[in-house]
CSV table of C-alpha atoms and ligand atoms in Angstrom, one decimal:
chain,number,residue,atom,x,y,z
A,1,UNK,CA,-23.9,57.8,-3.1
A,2,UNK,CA,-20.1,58.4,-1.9
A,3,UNK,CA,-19.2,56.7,0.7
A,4,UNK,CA,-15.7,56.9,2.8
A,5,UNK,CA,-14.5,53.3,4.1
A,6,UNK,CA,-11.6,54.0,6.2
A,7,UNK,CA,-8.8,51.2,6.6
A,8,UNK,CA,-9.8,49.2,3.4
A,9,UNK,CA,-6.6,47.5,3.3
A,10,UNK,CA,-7.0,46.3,6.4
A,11,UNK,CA,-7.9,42.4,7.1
A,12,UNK,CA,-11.8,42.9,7.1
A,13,UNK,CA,-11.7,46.8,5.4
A,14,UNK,CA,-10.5,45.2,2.2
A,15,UNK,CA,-13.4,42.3,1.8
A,16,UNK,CA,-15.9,45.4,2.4
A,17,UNK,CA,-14.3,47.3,-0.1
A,18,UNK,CA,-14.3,44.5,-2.4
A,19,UNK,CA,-18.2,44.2,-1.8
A,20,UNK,CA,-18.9,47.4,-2.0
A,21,UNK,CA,-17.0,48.4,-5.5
A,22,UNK,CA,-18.2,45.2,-7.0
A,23,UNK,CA,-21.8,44.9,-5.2
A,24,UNK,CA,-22.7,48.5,-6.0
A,25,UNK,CA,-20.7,50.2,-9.6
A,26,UNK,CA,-23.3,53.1,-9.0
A,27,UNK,CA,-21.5,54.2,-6.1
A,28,UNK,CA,-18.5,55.7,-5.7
A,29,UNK,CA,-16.2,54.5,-3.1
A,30,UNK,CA,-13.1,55.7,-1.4
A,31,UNK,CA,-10.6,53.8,0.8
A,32,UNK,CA,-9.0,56.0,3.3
A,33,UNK,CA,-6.0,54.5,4.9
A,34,UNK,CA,-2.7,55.6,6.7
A,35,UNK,CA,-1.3,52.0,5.6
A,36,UNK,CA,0.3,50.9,9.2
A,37,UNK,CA,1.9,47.8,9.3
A,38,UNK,CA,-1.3,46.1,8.9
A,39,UNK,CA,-2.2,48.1,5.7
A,40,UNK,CA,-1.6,46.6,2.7
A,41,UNK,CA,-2.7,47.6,-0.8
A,42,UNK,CA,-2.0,43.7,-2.4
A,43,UNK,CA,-5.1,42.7,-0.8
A,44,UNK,CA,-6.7,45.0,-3.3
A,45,UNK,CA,-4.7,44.0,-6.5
A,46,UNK,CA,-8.4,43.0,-8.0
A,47,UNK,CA,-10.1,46.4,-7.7
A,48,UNK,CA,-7.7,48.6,-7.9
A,49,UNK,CA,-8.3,50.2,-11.3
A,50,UNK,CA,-12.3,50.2,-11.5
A,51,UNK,CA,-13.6,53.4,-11.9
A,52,UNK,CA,-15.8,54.0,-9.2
A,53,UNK,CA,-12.8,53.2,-6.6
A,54,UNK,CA,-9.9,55.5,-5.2
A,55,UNK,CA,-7.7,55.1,-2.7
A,56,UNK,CA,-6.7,58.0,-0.6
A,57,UNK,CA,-3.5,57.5,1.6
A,58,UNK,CA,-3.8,59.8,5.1
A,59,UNK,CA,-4.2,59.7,8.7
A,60,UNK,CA,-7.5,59.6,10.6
A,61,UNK,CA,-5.4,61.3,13.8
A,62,UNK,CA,-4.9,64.2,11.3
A,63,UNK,CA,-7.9,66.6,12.5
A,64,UNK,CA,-6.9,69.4,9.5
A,65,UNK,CA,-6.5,66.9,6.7
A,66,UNK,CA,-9.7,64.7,7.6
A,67,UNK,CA,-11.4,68.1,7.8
A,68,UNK,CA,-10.3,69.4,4.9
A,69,UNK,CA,-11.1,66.2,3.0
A,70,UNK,CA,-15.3,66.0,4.2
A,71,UNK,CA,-15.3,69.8,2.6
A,72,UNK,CA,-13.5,68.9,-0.9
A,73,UNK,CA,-15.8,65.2,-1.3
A,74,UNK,CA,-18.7,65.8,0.7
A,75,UNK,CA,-19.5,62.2,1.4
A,76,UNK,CA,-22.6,61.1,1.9
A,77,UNK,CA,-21.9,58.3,4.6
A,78,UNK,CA,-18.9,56.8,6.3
A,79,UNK,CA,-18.0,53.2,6.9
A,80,UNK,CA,-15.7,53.0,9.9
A,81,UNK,CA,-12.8,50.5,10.1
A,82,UNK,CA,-9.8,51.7,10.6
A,83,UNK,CA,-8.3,50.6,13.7
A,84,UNK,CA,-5.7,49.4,15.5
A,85,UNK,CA,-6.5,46.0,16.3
A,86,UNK,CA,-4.2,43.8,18.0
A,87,UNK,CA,-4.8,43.3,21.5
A,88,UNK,CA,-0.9,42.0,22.2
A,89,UNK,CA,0.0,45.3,20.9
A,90,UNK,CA,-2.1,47.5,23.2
A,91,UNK,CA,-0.9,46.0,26.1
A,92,UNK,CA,2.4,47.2,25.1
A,93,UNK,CA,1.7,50.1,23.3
A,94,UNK,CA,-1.8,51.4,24.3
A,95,UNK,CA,-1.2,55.1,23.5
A,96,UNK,CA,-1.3,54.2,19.6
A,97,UNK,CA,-4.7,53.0,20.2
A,98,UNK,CA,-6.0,55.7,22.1
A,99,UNK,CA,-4.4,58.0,18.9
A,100,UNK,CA,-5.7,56.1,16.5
A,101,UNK,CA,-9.0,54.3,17.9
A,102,UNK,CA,-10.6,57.2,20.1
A,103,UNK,CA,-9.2,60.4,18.4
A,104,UNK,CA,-9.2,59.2,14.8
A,105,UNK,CA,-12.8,58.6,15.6
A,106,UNK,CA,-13.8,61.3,17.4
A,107,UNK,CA,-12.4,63.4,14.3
A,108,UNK,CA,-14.3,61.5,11.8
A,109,UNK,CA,-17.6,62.1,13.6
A,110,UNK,CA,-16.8,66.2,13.8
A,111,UNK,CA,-16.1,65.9,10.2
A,112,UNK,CA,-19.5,64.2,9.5
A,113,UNK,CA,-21.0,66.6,11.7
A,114,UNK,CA,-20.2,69.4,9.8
A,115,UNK,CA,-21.1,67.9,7.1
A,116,UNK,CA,-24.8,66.7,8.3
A,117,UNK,CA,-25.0,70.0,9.9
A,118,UNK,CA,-24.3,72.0,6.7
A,119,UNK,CA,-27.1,70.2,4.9
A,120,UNK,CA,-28.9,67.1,6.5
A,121,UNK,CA,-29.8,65.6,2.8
A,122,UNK,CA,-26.5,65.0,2.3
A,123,UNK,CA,-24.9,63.0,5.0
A,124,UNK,CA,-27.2,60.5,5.8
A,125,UNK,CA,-24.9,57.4,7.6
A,126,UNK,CA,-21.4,56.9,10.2
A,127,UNK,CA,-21.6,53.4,10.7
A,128,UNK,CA,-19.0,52.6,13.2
A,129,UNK,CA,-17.4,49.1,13.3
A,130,UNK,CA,-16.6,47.7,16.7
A,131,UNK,CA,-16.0,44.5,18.4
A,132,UNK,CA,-17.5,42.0,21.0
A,133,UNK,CA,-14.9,42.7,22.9
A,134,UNK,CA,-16.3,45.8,24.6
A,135,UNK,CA,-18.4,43.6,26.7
A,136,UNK,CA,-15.7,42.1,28.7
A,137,UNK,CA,-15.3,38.6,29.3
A,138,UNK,CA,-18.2,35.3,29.9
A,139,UNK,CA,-18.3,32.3,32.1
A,140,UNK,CA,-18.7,29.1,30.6
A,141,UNK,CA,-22.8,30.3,30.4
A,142,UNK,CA,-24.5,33.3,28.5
A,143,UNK,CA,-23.9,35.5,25.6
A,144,UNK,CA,-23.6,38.9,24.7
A,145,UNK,CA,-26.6,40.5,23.4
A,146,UNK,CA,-26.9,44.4,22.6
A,147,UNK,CA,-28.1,45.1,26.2
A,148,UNK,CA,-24.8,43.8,27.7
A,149,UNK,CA,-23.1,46.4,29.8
A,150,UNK,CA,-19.8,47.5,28.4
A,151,UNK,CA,-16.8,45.9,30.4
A,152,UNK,CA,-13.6,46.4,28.4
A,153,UNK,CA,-10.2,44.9,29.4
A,154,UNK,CA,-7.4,45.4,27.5
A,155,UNK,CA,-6.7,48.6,26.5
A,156,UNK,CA,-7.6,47.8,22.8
A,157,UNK,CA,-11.2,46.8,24.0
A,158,UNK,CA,-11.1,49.7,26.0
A,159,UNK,CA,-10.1,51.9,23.3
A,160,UNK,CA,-12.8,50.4,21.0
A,161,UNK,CA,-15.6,50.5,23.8
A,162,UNK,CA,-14.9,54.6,24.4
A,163,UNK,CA,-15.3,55.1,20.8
A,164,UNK,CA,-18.4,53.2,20.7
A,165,UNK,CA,-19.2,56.0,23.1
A,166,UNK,CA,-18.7,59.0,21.4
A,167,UNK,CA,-20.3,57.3,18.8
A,168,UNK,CA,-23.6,57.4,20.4
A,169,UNK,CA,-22.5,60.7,22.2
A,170,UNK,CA,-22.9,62.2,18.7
A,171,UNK,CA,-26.4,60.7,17.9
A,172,UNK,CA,-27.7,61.7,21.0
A,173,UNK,CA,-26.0,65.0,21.7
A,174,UNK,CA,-25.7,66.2,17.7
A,175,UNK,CA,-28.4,64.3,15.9
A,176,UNK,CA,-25.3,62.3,14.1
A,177,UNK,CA,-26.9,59.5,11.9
A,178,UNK,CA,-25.0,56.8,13.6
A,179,UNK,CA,-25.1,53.0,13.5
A,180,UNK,CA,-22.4,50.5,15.5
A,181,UNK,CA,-21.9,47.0,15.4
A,182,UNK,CA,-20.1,44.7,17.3
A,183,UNK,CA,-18.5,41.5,15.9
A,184,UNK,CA,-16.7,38.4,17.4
A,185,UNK,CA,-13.5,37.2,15.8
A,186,UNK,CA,-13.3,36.8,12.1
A,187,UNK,CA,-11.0,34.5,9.8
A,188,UNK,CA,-10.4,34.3,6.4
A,189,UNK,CA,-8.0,35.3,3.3
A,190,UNK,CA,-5.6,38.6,4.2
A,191,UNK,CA,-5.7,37.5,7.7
A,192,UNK,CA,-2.3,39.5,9.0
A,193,UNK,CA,-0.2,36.6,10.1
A,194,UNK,CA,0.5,38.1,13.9
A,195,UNK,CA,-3.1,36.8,15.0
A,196,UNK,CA,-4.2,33.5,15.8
A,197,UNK,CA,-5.7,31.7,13.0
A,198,UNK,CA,-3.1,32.7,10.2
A,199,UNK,CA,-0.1,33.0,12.6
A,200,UNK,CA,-0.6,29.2,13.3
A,201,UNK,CA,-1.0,28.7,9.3
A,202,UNK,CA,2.4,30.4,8.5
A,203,UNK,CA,4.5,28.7,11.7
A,204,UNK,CA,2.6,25.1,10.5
A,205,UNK,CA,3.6,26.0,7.1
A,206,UNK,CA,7.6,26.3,8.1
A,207,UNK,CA,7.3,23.9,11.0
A,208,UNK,CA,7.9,26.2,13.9
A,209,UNK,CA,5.8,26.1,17.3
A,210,UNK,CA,2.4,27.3,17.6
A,211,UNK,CA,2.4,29.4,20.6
A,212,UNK,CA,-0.4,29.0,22.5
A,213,UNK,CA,-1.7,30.8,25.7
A,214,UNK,CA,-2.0,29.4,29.0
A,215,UNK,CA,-3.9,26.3,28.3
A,216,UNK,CA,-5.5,27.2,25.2
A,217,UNK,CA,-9.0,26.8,26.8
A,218,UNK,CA,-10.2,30.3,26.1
A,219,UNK,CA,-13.3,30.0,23.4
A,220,UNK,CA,-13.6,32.3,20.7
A,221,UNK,CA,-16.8,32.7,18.7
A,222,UNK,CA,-15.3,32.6,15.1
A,223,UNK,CA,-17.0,34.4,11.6
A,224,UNK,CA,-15.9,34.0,8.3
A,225,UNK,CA,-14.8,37.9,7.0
A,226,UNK,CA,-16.8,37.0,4.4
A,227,UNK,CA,-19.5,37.1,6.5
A,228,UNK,CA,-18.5,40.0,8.3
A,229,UNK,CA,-18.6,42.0,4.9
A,230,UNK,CA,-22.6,41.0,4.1
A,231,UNK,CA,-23.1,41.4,7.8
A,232,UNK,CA,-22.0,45.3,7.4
A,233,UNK,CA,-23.5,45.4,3.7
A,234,UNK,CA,-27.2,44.5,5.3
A,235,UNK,CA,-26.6,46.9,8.3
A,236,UNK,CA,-25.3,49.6,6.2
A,237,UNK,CA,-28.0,49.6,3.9
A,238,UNK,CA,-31.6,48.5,6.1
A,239,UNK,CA,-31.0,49.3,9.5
A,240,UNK,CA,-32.4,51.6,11.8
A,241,UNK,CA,-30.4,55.0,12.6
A,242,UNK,CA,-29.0,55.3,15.9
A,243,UNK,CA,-29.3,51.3,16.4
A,244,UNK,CA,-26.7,48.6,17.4
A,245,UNK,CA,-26.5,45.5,16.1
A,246,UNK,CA,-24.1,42.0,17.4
A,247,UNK,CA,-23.1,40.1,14.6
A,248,UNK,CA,-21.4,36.6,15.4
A,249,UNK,CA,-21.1,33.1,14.1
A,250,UNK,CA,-22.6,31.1,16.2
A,251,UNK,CA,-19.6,29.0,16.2
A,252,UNK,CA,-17.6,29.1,19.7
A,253,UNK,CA,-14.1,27.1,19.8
A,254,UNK,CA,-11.8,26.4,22.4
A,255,UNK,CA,-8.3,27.7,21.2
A,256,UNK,CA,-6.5,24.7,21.6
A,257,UNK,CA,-9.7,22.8,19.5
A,258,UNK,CA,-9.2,25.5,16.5
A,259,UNK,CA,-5.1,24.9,16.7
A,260,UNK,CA,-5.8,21.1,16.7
A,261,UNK,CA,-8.3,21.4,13.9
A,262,UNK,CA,-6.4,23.0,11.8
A,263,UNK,CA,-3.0,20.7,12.5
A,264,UNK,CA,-5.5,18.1,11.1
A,265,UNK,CA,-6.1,19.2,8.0
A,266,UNK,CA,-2.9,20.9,6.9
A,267,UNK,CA,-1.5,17.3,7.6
A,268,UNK,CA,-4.0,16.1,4.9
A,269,UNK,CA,-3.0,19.5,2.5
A,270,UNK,CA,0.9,19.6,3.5
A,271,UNK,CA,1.0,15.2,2.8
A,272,UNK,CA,2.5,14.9,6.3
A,273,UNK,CA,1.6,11.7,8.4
A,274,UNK,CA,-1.4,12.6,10.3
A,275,UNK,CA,-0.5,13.6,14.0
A,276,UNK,CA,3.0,15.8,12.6
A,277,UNK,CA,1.7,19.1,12.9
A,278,UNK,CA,0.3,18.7,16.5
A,279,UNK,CA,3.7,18.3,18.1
A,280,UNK,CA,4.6,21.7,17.3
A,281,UNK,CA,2.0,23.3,20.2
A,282,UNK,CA,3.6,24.5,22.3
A,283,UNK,CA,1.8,26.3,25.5
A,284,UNK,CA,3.2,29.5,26.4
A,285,UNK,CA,2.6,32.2,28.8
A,286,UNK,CA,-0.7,33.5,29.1
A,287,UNK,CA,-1.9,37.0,27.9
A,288,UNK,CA,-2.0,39.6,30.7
A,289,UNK,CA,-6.6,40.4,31.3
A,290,UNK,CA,-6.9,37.4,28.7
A,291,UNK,CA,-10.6,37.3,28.5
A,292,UNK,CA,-11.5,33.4,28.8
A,293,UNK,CA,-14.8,33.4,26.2
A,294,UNK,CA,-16.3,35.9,24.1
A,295,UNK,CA,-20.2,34.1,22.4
A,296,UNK,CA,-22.3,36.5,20.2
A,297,UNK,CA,-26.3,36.5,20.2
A,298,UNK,CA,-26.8,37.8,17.0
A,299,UNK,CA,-30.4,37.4,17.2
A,300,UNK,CA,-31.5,41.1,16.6
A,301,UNK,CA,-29.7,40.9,13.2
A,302,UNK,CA,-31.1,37.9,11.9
A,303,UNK,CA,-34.7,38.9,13.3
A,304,UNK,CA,-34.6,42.5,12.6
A,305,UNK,CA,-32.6,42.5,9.2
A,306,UNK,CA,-32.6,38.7,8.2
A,307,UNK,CA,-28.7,38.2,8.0
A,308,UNK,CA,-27.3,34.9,9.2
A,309,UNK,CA,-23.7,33.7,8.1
A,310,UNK,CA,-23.7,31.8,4.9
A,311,UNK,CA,-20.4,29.6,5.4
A,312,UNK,CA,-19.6,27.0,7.8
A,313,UNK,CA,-16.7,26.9,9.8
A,314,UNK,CA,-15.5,23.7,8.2
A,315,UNK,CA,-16.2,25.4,4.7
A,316,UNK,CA,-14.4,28.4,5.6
A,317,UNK,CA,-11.6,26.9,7.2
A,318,UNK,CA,-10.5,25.1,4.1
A,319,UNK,CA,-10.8,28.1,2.1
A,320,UNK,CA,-9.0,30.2,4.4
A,321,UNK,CA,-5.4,27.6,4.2
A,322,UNK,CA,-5.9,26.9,0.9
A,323,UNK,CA,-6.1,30.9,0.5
A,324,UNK,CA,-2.8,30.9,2.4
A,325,UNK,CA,-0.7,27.8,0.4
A,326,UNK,CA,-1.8,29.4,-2.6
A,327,UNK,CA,-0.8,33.1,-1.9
A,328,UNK,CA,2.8,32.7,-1.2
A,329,UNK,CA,4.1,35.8,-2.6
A,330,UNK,CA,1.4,37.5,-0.4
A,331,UNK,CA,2.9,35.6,2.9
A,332,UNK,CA,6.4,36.3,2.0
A,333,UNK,CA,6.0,39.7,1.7
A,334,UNK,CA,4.3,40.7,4.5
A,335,UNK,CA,6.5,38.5,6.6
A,336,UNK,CA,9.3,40.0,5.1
A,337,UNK,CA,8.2,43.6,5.1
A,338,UNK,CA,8.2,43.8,1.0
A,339,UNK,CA,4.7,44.9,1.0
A,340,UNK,CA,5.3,47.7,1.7
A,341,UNK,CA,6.8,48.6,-1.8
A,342,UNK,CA,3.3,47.9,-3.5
A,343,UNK,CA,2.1,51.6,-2.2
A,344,UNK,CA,5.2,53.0,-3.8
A,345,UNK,CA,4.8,50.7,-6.6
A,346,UNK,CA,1.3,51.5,-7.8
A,347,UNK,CA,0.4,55.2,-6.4
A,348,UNK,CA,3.6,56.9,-5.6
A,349,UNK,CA,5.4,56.3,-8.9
A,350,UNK,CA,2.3,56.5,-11.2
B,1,NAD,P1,-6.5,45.5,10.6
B,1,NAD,O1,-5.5,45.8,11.7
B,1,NAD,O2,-6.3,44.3,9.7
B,1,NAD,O3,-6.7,46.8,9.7
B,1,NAD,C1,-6.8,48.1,10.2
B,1,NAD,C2,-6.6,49.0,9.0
B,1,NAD,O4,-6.7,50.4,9.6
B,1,NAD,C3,-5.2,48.9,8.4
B,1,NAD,O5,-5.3,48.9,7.0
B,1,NAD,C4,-4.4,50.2,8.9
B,1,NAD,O6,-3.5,50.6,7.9
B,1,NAD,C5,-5.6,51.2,9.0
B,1,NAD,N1,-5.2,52.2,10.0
B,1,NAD,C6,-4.7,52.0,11.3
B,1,NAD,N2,-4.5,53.2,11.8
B,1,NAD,C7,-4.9,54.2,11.0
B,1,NAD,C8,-5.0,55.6,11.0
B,1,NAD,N3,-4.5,56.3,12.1
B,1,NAD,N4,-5.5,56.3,9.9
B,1,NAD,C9,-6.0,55.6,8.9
B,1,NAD,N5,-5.9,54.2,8.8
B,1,NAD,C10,-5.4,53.5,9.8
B,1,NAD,O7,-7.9,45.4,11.4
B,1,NAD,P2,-9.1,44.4,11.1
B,1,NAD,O8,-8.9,43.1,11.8
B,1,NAD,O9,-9.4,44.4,9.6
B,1,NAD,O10,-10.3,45.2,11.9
B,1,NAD,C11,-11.0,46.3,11.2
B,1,NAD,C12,-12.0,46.8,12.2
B,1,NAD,O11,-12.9,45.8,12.6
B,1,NAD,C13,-11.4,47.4,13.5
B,1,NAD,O12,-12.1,48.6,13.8
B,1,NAD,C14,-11.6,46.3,14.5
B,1,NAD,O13,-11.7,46.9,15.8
B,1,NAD,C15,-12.9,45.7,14.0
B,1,NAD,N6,-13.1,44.3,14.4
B,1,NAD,C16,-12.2,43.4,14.0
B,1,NAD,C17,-12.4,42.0,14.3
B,1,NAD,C18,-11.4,40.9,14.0
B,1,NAD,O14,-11.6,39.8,14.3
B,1,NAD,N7,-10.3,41.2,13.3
B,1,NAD,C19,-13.6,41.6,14.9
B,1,NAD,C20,-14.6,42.6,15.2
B,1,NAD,C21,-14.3,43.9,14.9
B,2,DAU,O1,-13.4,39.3,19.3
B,2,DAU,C1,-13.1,40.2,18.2
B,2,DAU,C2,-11.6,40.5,18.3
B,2,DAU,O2,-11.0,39.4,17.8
B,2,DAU,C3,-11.2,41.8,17.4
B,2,DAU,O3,-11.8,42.9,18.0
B,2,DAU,C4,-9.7,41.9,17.4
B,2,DAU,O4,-9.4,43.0,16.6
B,2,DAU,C5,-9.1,40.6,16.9
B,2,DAU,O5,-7.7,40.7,16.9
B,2,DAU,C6,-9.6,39.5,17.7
B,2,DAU,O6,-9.0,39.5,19.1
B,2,DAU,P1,-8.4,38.2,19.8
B,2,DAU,O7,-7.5,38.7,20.9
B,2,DAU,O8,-9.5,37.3,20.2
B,2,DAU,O9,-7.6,37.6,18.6
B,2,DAU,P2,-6.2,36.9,18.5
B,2,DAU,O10,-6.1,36.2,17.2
B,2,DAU,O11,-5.1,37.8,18.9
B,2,DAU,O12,-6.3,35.7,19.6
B,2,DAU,C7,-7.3,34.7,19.5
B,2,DAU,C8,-7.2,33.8,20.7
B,2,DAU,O13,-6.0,33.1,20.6
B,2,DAU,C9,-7.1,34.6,22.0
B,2,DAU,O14,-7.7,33.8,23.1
B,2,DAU,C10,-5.6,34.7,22.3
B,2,DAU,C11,-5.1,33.4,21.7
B,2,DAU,N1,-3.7,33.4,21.1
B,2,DAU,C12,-3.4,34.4,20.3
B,2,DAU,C13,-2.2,34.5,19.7
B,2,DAU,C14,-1.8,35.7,18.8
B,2,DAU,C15,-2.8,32.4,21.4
B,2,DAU,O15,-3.1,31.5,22.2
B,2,DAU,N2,-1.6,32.5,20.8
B,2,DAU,C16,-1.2,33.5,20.0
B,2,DAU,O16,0.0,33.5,19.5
């Protein structure tokens, strides 16, 4: 089996690559990633030299070259990540994400199509990985379940809920073996430090504020990437073509709860008098569309395909800053921009 995983050094992309080179040495797997800012090859140090991995640099919005690349490896399934991701971003720039999000996909699935079309043995899987976020935005009641119509907001949710589309355009319109699924917010190691979680780490870290927005009352439902990665692992490999699946941690949080949380125990880590780190919140202004709560019914996965997540929040919490405390160098150089000598560094010069 050769399967494409496209941004693998992404935040979640690089724990499934991870899984996947480690979980299955029979398969041969490729990372395909245009290395944005939020691309970065450190996160794959580990792996980088077993044999049944390479990593292919190269831009999903590049019709010719993704074309061109389905002929030479003739994959037999696709694992979808590469994204932009940051909902700040797309309110300022939401072009990129169209680019990147809704072309870069819809080129992917014409590759695959060719490919399933040329011999339907052969391509058997383009499992797209979305977000929660396409179903808009809950009162304090409810959660989504697969059924949920599609409500995007920003224009990264919208970009991510028109892909979705075409995604199931090209199962229903081409016979494309396709599968989504939609997660809630992850955390975890190789976080990049712009969003929530590991922003508030880093400024805790070097005792600047923790901006938060509006009131901090918006609730997030929050997954280990751990997690995420089995999640996508059990989906990839038992579930039915064509199908969608919610994956979520049952684990909802005000912001301001999280941001309080985690004051508390890098007081304990840091050996700062309990109560320090909470005088640097600071509430800012509010996100423009900020969606107040986002809740996850993952009941079809853990019904259908058994999955449920395997680390609490607590658990994964204290991974996730220790993680962070004792990767430094990783920190420092993707605040500082460094990180982006490791491509040079280990492909370019080699
Ligand atoms: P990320 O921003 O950390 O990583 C995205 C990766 O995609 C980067 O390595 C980047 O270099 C690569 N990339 C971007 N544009 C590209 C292009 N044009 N061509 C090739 N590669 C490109 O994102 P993430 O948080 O790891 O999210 C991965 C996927 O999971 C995304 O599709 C996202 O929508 C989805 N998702 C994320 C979360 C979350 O909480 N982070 C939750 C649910 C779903
Ligand atoms: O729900 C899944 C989504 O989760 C993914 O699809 C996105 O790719 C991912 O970025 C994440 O989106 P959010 O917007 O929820 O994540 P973010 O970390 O940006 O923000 C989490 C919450 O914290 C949100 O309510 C906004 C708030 N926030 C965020 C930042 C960066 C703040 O209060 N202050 C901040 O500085």
């Amino acid at each position: 089996m050769k399967v494409l995983i496209t941004g693998g050094a992404g935040f979640i992309g690089s724990h499934v690559v991870r899984l996947f080179v480690s979980k299955y040495p029979n398969y041969t797997i490729h990372n395909l990633d245009k290395l944005t800012y939020a691309g970065n090859l450190a996160n794959l140090k580990d792996i980088e030299n077993k044999p049944n991995y390479k990593f292919i640099k190269g831009d999903i919005v590049d019709a010719e070259f993704i074309d061109e690349l389905f002929r030479t490896e003739k994959y037999n399934a696709v694992i979808h990540l590469a994204a932009e991701s940051h909902v700040d971003r797309s309110i300022t720039n939401p072009l990129e994400f169209v680019m990147t999000n809704v072309i870069g996909t819809v080129n992917l699935l014409n590759a695959s199509k060719a490919l399933y079309k040329s011999d339907n043995n052969l391509f058997s899987k383009f499992y797209h990985v979305s977000t929660d976020e396409v179903y808009g935005a809950l009162g304090d009641e409810g959660m989504f379940t697969e059924e949920t119509a599609y409500d995007p907001h920003s224009p990264y949710s919208a970009s991510k809920a028109s892909s979705d589309h075409f995604v199931r355009a090209y199962h229903d319109t081409y016979g494309l073996p396709v599968v989504i699924s939609n997660c809630s917010n992850n955390y975890g190691p190789n976080h990049f430090p712009e969003k929530l979680i590991p922003l508030c780490i880093n400024n805790i870290k070097h005792n600047r504020p923790l901006p938060i927005y509006g009131k901090g009352e918006n609730v997030r439902d929050w997954l280990f990437v751990e997690d995420h990665a089995t999640a996508i692992d059990t989906i990839f490999h038992k579930s039915k073509l064509g199908s969608t699946y919610n994956i979520g941690g049952h684990n909802e949080w005000k912001n301001i709860d999280v941001i309080r949380l985690l004051c508390k125990l890098m007081d304990n880590k840091l050996d700062r008098p309990e109560g320090t780190n909470e005088k640097l919140i600071t509430f800012v202004k509010d996100r423009a569309g900020h969606d107040m709560r986002y809740a996850i019914d993952a009941a079809k996965l853990q019904n259908d395909l058994g999955w449920v997540p395997s680390v609490t929040f607590e658990e994964g919490l204290n991974r996730t800053v220790d993680w962070y405390l004792s990767n430094e160098e990783w920190l420092n150089d993707v605040t500082s921009g460094n990180y982006a000598n490791y491509y040079k560094e280990q492909y370019v010069n080699r």
